[in-house]
Tab-separated table of C-alpha atoms in Angstrom:
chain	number	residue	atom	x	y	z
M	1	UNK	CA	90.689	83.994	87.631
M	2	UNK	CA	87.600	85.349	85.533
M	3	UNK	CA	87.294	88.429	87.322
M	4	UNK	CA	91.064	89.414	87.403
M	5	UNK	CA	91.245	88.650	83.848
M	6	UNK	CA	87.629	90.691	83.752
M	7	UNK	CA	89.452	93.668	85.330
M	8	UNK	CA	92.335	93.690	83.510
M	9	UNK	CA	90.643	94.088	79.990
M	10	UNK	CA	88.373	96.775	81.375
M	11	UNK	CA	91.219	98.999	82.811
M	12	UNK	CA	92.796	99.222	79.526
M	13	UNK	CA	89.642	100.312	78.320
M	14	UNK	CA	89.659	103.034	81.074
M	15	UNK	CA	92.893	103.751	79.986
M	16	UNK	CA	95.148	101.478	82.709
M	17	UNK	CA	97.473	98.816	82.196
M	18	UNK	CA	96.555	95.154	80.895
M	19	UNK	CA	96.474	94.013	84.666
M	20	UNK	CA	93.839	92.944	87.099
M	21	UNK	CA	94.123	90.767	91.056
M	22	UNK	CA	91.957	89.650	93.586
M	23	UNK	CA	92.489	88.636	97.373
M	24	UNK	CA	90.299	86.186	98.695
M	25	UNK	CA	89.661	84.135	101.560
M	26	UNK	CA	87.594	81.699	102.694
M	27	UNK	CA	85.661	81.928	99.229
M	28	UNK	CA	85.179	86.233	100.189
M	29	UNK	CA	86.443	88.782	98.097
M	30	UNK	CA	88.737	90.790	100.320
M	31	UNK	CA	89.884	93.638	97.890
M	32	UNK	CA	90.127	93.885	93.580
M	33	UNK	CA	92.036	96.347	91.487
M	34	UNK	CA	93.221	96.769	88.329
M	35	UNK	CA	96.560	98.416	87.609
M	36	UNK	CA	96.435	102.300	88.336
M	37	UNK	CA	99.794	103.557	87.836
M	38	UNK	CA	99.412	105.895	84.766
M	39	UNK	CA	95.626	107.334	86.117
M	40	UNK	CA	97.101	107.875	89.906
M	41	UNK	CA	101.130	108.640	88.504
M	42	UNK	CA	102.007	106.053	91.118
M	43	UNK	CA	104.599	103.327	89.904
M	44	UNK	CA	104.357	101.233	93.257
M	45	UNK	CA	100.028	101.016	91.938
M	46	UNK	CA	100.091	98.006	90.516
M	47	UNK	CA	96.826	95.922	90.722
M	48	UNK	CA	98.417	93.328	92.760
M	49	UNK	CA	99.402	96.362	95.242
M	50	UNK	CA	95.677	97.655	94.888
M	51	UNK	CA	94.260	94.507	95.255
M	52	UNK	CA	96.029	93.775	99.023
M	53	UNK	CA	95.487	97.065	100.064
M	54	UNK	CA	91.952	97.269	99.695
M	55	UNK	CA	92.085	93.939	101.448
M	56	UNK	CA	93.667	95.216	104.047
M	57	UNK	CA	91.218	97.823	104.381
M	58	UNK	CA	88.361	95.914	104.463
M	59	UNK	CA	89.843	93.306	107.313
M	60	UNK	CA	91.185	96.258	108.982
M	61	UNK	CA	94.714	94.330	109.714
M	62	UNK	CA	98.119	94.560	107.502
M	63	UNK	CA	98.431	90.349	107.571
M	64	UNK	CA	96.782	88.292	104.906
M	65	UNK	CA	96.976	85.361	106.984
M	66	UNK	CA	95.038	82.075	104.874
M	67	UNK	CA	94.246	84.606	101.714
M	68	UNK	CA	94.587	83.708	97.984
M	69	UNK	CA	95.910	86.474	95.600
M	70	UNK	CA	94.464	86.197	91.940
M	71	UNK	CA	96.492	87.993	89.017
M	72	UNK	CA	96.090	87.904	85.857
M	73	UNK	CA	99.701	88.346	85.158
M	74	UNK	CA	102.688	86.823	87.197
M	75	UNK	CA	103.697	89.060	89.872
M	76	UNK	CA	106.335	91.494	89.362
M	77	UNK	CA	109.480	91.238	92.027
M	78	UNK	CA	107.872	94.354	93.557
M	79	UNK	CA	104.708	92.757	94.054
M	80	UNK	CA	105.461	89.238	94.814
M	81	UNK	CA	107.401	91.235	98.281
M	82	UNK	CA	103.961	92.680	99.292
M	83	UNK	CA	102.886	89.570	99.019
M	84	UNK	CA	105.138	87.995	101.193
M	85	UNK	CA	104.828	90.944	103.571
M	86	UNK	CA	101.172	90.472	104.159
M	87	UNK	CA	101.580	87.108	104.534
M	88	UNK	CA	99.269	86.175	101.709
M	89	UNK	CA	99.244	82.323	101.482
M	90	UNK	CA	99.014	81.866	97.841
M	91	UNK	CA	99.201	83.427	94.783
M	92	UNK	CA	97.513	82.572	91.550
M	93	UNK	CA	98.112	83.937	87.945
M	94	UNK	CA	97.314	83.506	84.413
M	95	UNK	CA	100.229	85.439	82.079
M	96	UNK	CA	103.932	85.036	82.890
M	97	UNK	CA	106.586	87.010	82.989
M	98	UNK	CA	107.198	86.457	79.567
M	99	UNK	CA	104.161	87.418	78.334
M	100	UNK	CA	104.225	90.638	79.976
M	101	UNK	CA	107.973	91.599	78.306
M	102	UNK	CA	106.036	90.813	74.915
M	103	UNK	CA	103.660	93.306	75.498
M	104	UNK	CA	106.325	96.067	76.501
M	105	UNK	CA	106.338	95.497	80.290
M	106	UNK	CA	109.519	95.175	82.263
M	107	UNK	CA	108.768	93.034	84.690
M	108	UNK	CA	111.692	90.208	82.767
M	109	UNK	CA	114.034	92.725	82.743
M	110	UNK	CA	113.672	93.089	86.733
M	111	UNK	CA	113.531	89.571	87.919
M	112	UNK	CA	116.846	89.793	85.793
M	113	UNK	CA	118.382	92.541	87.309
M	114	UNK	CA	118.049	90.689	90.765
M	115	UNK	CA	119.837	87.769	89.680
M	116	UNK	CA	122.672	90.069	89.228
M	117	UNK	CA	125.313	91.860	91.524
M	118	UNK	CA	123.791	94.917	92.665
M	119	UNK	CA	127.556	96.510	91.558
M	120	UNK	CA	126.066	95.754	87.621
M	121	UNK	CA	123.436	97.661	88.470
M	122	UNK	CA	122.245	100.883	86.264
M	123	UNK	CA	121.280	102.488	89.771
M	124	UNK	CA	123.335	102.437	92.817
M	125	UNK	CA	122.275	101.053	95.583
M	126	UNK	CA	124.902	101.607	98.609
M	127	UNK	CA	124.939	101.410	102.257
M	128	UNK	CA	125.734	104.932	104.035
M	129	UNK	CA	127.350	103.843	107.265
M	130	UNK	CA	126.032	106.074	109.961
M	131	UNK	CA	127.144	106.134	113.740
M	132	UNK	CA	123.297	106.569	114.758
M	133	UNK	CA	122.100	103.786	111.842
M	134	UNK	CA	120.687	101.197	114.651
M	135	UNK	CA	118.879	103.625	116.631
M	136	UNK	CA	115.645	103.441	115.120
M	137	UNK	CA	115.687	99.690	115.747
M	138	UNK	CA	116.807	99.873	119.582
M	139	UNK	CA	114.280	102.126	119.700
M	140	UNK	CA	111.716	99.233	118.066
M	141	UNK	CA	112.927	96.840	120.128
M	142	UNK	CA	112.682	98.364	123.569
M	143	UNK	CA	108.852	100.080	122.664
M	144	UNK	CA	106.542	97.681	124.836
M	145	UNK	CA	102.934	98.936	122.570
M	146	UNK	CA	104.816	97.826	119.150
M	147	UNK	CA	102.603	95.807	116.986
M	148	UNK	CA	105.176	93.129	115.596
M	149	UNK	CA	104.549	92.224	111.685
């Protein structure tokens, strides 16, 4: 928890956001970020996001299979779904959510918005109905050299 903590503090000082994560296993550090969304004008570069991507990297496989993810603030909704989607077994943090909204983050306000009816929304989201919208998958389905994840 040190070190995410660590890297949070110093990427405000390099001008990033108050947040820091590490992915471990097996007592190895897999991957570490801190937040780079304003330096790389990425919103989806959250440290978190950083963090399990160098991971990734570094095991050469998208699954996070027996890892621990370290954050110094609880995972945003965003974030907390790449974890799940690497299969990370764990996740650590220090802050909350709450913590975060009281230093100007929004991260409250979206695990809020979820709770909701996506027709209370401030941003539509809609399903187009298409006559070719299962294609892609029956296409997925019948490849034989897909990698399932």
């Amino acid at each position: 928890m040190g070190l995410a903590l660590d890297l949070a503090v110093e990427n405000v000082g390099a001008g990033g956001g108050p947040f820091g994560a590490v992915v471990l296993r097996d007592g190895e550090i897999l991957g570490q970020s801190g937040n780079r969304v304003t330096e790389s004008h990425d919103p989806t570069a959250h440290a978190e996001i950083m963090a399990i991507r160098a991971a990734c990297r570094t095991i050469g496989d998208f699954r996070l299979d027996g890892a621990l993810l370290v954050s110094s603030c609880e995972p945003c909704p965003m974030c907390l779904t790449a974890v799940l989607w690497a299969r990370v077994e764990r996740v650590v943090f220090a802050a909350d959510r709450h913590d975060a909204a009281d230093a100007g983050f929004d991260d409250l306000e979206f695990y809020q918005l979820l709770e909701r009816p996506r027709s209370t929304w401030s941003v539509p989201v809609t399903r187009l109905p298409h006559r070719r919208a299962s294609r892609p998958f029956e296409t997925w389905t019948s490849y034989a050299d897909r990698i399932d994840y």
